[in-house]
PDB file of C-alpha atoms in Angstrom:
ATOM      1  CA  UNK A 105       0.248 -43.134 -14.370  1.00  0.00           C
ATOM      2  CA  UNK A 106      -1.940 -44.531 -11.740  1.00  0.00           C
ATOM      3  CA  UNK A 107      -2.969 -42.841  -8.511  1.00  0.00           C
ATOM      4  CA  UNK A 108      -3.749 -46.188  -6.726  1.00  0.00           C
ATOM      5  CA  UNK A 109      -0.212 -46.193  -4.820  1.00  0.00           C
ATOM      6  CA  UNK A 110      -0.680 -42.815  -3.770  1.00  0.00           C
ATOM      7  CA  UNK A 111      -1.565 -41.479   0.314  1.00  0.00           C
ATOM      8  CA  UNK A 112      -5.100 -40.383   0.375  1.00  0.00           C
ATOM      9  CA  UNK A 113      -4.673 -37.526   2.953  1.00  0.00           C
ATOM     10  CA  UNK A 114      -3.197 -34.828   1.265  1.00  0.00           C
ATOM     11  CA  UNK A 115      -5.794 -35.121  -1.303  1.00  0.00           C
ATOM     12  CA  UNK A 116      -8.954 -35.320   1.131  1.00  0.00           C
ATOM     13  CA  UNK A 117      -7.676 -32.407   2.991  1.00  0.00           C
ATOM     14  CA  UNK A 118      -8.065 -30.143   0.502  1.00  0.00           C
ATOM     15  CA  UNK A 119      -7.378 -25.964  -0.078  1.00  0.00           C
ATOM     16  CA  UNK A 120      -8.922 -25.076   2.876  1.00  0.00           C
ATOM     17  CA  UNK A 121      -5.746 -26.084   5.164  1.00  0.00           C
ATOM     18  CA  UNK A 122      -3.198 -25.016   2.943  1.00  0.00           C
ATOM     19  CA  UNK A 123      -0.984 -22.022   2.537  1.00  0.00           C
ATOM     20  CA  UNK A 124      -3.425 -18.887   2.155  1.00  0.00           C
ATOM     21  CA  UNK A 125      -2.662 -17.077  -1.365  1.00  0.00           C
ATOM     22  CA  UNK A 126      -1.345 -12.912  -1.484  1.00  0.00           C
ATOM     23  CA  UNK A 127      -2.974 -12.250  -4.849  1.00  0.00           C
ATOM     24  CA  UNK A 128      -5.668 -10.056  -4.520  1.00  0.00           C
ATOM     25  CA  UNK A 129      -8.864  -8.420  -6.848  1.00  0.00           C
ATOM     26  CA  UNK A 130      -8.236  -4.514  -7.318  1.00  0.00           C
ATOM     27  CA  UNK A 131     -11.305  -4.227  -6.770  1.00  0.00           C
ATOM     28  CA  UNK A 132     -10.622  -6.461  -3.074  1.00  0.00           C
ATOM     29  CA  UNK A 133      -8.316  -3.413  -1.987  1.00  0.00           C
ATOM     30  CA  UNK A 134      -9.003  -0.956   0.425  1.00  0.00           C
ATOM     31  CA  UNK A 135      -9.446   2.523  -1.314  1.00  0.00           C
ATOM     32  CA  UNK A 136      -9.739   6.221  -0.098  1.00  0.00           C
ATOM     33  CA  UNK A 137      -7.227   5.898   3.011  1.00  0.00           C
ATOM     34  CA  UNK A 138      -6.286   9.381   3.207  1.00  0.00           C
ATOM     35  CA  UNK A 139      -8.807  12.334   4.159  1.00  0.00           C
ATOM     36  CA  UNK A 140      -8.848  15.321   1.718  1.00  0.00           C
ATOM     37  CA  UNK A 141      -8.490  18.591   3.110  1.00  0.00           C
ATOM     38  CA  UNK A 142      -9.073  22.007   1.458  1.00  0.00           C
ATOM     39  CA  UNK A 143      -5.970  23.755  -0.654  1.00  0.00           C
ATOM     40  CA  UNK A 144      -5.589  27.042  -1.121  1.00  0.00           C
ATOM     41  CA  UNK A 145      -7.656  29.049  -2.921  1.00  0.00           C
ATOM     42  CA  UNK A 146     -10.592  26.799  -1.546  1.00  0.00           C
ATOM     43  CA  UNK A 147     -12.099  29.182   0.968  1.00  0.00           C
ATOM     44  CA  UNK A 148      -9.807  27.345   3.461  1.00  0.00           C
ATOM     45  CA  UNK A 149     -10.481  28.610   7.122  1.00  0.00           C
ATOM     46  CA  UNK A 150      -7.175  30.905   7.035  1.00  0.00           C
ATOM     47  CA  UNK A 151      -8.913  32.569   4.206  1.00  0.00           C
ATOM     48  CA  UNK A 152     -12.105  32.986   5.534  1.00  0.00           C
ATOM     49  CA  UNK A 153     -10.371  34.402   8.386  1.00  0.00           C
ATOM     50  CA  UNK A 154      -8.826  37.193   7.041  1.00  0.00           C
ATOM     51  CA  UNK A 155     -11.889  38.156   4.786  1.00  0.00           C
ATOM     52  CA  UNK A 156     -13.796  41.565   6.180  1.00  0.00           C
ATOM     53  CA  UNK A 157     -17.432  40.285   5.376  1.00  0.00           C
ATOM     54  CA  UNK A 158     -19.053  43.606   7.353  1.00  0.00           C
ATOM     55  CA  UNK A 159     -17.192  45.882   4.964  1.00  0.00           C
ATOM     56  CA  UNK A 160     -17.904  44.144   1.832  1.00  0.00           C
ATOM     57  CA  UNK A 161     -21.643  43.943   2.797  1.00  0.00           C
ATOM     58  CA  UNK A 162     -21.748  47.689   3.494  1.00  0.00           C
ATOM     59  CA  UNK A 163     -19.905  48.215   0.316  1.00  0.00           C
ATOM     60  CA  UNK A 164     -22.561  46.315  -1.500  1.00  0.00           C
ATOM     61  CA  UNK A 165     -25.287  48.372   0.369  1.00  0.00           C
ATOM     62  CA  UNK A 166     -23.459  51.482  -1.069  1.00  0.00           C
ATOM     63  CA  UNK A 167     -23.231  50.622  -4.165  1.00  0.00           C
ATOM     64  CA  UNK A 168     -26.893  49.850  -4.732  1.00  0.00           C
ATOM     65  CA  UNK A 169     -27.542  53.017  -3.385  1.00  0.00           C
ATOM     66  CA  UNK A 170     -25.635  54.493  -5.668  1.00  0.00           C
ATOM     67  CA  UNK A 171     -27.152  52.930  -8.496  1.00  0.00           C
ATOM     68  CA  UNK A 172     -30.662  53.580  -7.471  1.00  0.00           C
ATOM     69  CA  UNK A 173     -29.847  57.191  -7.222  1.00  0.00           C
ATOM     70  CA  UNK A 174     -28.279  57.345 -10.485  1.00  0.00           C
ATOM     71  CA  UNK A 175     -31.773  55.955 -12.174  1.00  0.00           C
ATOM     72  CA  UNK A 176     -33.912  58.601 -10.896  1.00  0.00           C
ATOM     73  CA  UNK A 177     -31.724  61.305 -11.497  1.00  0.00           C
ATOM     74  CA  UNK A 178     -31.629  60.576 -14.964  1.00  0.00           C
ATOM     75  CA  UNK A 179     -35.400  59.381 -15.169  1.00  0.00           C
ATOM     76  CA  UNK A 180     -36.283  62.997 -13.387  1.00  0.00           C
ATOM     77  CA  UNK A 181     -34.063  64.475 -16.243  1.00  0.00           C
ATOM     78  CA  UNK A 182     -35.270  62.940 -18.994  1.00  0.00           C
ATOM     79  CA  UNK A 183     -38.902  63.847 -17.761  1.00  0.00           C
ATOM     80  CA  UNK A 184     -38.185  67.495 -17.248  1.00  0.00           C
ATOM     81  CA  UNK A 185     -38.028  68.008 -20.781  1.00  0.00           C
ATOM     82  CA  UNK A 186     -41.772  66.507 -21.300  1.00  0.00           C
ATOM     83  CA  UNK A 187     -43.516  67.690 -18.791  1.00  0.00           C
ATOM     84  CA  UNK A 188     -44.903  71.103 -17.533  1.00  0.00           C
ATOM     85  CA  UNK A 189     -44.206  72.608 -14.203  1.00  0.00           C
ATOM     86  CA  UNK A 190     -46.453  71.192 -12.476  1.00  0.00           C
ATOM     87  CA  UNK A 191     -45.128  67.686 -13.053  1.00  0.00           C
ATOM     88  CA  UNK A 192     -41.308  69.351 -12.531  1.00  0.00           C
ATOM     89  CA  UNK A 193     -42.531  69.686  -9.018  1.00  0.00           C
ATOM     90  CA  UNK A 194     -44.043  66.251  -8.852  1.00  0.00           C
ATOM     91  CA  UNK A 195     -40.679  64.538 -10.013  1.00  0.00           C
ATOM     92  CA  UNK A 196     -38.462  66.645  -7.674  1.00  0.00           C
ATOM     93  CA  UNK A 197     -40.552  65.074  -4.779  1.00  0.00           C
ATOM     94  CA  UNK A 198     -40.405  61.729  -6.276  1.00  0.00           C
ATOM     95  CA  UNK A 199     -36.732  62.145  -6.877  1.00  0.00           C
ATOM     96  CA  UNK A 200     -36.770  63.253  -3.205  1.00  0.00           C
ATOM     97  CA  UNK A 201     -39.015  60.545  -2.158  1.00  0.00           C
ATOM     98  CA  UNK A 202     -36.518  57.997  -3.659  1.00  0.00           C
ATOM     99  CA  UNK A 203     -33.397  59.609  -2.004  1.00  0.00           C
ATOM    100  CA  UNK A 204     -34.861  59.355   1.296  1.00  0.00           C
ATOM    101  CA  UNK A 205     -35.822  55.798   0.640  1.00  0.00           C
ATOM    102  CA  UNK A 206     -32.165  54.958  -0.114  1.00  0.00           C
ATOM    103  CA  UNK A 207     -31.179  56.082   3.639  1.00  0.00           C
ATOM    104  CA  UNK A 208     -34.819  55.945   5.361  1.00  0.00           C
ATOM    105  CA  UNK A 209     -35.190  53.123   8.089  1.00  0.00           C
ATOM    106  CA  UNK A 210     -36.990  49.865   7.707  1.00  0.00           C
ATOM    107  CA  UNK A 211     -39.753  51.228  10.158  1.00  0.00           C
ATOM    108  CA  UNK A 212     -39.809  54.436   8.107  1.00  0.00           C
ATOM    109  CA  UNK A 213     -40.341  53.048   4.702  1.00  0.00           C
ATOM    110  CA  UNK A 214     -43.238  50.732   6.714  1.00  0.00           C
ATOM    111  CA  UNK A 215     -45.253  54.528   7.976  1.00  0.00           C
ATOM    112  CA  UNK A 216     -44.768  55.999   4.519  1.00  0.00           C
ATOM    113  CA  UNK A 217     -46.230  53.192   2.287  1.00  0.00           C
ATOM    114  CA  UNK A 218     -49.162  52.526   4.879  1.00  0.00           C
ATOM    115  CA  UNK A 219     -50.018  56.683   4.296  1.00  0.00           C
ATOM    116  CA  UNK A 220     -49.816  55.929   0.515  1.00  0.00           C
ATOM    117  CA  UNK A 221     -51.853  53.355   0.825  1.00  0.00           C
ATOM    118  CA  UNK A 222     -54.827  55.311   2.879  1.00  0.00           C
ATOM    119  CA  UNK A 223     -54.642  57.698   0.552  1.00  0.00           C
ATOM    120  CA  UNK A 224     -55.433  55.401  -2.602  1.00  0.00           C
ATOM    121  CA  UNK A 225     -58.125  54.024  -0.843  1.00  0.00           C
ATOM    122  CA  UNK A 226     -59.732  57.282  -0.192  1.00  0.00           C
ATOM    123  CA  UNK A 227     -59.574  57.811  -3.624  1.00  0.00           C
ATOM    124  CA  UNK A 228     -61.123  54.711  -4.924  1.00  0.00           C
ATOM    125  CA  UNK A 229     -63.711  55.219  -2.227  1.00  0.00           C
ATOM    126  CA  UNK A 230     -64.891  58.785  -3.978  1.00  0.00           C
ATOM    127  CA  UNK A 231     -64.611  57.078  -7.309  1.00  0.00           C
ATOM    128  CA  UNK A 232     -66.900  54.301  -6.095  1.00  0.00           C
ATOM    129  CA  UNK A 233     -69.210  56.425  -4.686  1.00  0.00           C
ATOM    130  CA  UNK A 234     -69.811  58.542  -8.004  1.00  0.00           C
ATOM    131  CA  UNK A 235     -69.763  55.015 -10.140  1.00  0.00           C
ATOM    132  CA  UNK A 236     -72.712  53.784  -7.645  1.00  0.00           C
ATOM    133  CA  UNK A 237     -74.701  56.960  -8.500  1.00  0.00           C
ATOM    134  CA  UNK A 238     -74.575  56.558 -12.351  1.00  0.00           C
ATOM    135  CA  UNK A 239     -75.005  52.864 -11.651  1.00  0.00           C
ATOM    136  CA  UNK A 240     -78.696  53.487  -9.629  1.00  0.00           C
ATOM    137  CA  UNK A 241     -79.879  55.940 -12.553  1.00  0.00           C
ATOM    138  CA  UNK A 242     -78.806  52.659 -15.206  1.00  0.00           C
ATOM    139  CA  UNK A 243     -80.261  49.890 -12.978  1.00  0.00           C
ATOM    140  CA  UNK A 244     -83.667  52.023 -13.255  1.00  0.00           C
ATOM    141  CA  UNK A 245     -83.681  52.147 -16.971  1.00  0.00           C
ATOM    142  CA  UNK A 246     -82.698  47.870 -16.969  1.00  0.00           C
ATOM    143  CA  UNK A 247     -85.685  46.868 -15.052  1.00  0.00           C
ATOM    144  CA  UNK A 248     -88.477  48.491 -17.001  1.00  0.00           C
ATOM    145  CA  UNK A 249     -86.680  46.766 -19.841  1.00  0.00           C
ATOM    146  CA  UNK A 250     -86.355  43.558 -18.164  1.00  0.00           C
ATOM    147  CA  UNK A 251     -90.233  43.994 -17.145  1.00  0.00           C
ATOM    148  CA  UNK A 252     -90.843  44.020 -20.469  1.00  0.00           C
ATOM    149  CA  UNK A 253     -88.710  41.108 -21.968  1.00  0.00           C
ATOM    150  CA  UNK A 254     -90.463  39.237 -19.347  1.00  0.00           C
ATOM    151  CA  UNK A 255     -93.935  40.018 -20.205  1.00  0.00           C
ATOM    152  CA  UNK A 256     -93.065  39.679 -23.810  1.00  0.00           C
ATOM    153  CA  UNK A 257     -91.495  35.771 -22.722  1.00  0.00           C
ATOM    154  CA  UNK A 258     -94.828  34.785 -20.886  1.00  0.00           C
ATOM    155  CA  UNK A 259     -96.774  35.666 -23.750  1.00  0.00           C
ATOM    156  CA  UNK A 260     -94.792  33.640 -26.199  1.00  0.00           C
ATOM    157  CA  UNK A 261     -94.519  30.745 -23.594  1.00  0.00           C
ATOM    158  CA  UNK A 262     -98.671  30.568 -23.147  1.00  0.00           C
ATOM    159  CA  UNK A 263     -99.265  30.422 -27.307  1.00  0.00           C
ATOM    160  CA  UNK A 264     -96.512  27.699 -27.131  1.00  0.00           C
ATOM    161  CA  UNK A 265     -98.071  25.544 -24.699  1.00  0.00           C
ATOM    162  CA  UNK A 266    -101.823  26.413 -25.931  1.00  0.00           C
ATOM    163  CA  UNK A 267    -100.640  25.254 -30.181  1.00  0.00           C
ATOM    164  CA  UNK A 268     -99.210  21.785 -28.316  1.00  0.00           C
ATOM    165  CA  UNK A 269    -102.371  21.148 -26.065  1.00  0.00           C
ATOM    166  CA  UNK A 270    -104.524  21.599 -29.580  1.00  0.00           C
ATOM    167  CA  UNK A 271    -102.153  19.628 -31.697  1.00  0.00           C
ATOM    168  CA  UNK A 272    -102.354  16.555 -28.866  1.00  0.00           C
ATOM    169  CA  UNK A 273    -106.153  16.799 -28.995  1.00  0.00           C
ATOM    170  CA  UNK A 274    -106.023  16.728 -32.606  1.00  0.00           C
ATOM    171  CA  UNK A 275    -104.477  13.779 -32.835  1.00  0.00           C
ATOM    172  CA  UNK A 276    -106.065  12.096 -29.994  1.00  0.00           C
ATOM    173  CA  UNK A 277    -109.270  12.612 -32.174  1.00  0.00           C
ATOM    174  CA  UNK A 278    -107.655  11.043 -35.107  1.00  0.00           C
ATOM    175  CA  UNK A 279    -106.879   8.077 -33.288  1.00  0.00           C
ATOM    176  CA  UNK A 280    -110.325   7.394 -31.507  1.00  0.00           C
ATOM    177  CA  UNK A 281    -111.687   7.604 -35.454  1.00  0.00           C
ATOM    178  CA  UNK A 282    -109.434   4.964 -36.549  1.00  0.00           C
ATOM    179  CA  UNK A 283    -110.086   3.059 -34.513  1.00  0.00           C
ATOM    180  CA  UNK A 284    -114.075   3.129 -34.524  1.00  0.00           C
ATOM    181  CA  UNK A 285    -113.355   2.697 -38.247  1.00  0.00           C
ATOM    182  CA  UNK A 286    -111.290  -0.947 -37.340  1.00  0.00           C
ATOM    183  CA  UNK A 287    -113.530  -1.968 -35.253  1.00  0.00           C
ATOM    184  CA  UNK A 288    -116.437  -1.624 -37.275  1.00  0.00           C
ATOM    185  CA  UNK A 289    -114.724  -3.524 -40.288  1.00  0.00           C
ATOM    186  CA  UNK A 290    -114.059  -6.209 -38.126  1.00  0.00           C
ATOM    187  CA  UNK A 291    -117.796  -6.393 -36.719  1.00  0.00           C
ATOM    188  CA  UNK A 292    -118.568  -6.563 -40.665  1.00  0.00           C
ATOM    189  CA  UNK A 293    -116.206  -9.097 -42.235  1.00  0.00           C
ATOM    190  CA  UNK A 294    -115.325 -11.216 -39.015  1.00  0.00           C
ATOM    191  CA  UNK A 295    -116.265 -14.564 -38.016  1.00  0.00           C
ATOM    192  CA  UNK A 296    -117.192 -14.599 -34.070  1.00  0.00           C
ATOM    193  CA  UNK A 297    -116.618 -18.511 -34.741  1.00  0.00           C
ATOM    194  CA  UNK A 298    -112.801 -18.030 -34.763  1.00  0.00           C
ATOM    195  CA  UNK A 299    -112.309 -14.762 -32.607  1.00  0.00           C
ATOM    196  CA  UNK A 300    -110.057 -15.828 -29.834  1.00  0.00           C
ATOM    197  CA  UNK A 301    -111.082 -13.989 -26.594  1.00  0.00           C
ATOM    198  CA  UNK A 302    -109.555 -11.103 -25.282  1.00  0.00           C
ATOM    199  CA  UNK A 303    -106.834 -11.009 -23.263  1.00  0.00           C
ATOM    200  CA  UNK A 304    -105.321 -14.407 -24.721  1.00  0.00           C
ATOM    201  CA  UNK A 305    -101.474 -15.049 -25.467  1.00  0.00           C
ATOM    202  CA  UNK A 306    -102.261 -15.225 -28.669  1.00  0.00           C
ATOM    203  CA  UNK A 307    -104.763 -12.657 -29.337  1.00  0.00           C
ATOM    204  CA  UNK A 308    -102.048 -10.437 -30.387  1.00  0.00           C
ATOM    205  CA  UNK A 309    -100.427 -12.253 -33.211  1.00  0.00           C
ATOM    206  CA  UNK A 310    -101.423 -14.636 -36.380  1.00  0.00           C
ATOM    207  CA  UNK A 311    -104.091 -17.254 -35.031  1.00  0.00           C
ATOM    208  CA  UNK A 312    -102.695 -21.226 -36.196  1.00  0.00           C
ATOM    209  CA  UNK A 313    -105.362 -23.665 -35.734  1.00  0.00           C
ATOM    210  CA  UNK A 314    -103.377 -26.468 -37.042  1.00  0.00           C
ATOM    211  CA  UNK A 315    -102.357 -29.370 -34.748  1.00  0.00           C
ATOM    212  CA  UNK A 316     -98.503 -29.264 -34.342  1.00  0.00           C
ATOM    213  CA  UNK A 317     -96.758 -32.739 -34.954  1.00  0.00           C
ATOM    214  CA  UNK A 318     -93.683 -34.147 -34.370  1.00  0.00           C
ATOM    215  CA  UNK A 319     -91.823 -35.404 -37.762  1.00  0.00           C
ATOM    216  CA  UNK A 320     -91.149 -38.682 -36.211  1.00  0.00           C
ATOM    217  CA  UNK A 321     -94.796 -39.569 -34.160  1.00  0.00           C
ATOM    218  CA  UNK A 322     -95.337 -42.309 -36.968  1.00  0.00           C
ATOM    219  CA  UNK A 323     -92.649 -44.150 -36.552  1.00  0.00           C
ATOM    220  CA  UNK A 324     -92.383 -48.030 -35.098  1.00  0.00           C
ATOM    221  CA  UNK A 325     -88.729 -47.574 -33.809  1.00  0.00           C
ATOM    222  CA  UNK A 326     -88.348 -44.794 -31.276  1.00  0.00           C
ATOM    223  CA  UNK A 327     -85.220 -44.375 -28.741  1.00  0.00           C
ATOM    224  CA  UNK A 328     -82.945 -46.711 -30.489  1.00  0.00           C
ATOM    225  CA  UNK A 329     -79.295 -44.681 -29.376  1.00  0.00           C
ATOM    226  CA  UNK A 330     -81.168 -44.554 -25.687  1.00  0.00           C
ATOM    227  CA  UNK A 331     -77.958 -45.274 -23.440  1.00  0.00           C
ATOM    228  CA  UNK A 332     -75.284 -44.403 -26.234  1.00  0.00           C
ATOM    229  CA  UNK A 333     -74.167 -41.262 -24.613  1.00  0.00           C
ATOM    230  CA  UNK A 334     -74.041 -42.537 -20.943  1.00  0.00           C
ATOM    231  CA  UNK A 335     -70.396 -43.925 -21.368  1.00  0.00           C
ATOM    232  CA  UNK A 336     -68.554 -42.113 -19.296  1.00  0.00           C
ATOM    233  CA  UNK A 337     -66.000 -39.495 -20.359  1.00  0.00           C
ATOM    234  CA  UNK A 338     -62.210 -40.132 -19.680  1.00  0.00           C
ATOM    235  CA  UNK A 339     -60.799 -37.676 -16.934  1.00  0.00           C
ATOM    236  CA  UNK A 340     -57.854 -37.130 -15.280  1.00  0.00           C
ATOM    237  CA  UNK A 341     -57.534 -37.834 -11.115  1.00  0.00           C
ATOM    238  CA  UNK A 342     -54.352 -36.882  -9.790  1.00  0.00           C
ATOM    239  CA  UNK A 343     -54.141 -39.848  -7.438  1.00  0.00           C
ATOM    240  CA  UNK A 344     -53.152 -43.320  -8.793  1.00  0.00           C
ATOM    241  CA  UNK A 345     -55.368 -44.862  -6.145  1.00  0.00           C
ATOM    242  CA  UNK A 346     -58.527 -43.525  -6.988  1.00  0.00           C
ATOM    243  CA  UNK A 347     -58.092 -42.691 -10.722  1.00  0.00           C
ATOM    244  CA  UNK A 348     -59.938 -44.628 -13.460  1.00  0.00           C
ATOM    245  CA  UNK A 349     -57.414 -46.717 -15.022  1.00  0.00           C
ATOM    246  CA  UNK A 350     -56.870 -48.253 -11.288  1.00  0.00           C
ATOM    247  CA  UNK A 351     -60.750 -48.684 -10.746  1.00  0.00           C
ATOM    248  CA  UNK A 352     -60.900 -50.463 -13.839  1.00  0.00           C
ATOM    249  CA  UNK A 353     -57.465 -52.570 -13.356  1.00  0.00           C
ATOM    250  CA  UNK A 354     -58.685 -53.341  -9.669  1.00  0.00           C
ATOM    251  CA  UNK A 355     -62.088 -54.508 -10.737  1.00  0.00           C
ATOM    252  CA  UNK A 356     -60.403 -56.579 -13.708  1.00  0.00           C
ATOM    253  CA  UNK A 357     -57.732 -58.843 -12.096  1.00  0.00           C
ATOM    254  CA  UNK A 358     -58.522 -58.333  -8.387  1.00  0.00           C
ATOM    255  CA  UNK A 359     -61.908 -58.801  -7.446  1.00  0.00           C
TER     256      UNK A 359
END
């Protein structure tokens, strides 16, 4: 069926001014419309609300206390049956010591470690004191021995260096003799005739009196491809005005 009969204006106006369509992508539509709020169980605020969080932080307190308690009571018992009286006495106050560090203040645990602590360094200070003594009395005994390792080295370093400066002069000597000996067989057999003189380029190397020739000096033709390799190479011009094939056309048919 032919369109010829047909108005033209429906067509020409297109989809654009038409009816707008209601079917829509999923993925078009608008998603998470509703806020989510907390159900119960949670930690909603009511919960938090009604939660004692000063007693169960004491009770936590307490119960570590507890605990800590328990372990030295029944490290200072199993000890007791190891150990003389002496150390009974020794765990009591560390059992003590730990008691009162389950209910002693912040500041009061801070004064009792910084006494421990001068005390161990007093310690190590008398210790020190007594190593550096023993130490003096060793050092004594380790530099008359080092004396002598050093004495000993020089000695061995002085031969060393005396056997190389011989050895060098020996064959120093050698040399000089060898070469007297050339130079004297040369004196004897040579011709002065042919001795180049010294300090020539080729002094050092075989001497070639012979006249060097080219292999083509006798020839009567000479230079006959002269020219053969001037033709010009084709290239490429990316300009049709001033590329070779236009040169040659221009100078061709034009001119």
């Amino acid at each position: 069926m032919t369109t010829a009969a047909r108005p033209t204006f429906d067509p020409a106006r297109g989809k654009g001014s038409q009816a707008p369509t209601r079917i829509y992508s999923s993925r078009d539509l608008a998603s998470h419309t509703k806020l989510k709020f907390r159900q119960s169980g949670q930690t909603t605020q009511d919960e938090l609300n009604r939660v004692d969080l000063k007693a169960q932080l004491k009770k936590a307190e307490q119960d570590h206390y507890e605990k800590v308690n328990k372990v030295a009571k029944l490290g200072a018992g199993l000890s007791n049956s190891f150990k003389d009286d002496n150390d009974d006495e020794q765990e009591k106050e560390a059992a003590s010591a730990v008691g009162e560090a389950s209910t002693e203040t912040p500041l009061e645990r801070k004064r009792r470690l910084l006494q421990e602590a001068e005390r161990l360094d007093k310690d190590d200070s008398d210790d020190s004191d007594a190593s550096k003594d023993s130490d003096d009395s060793d050092s004594d005994d380790s530099d008359s021995d080092d004396e002598d390792d050093t004495a000993e080295l020089l000695r061995e370093l002085e031969k060393i260096k005396r056997e190389r400066a011989e050895e060098k002069d020996r064959q120093e000597r050698i040399q000089r003799e060898e070469e007297e000996k050339a130079r004297e067989a040369q004196v004897a057999a040579g011709n002065p005739l042919l001795e180049m003189p010294e300090g020539s380029a080729s002094s050092s190397g075989p001497k070639d009196f012979s006249v060097k020739r080219r292999w083509d000096e006798d020839v009567i033709f000479k230079n006959q491809a002269r020219g053969m390799d001037d033709k010009p190479k084709k290239r490429f011009i990316n300009d049709t005005l001033r590329s070779d094939f236009h040169r040659k056309f221009m100078n061709k048919y034009v001119q």
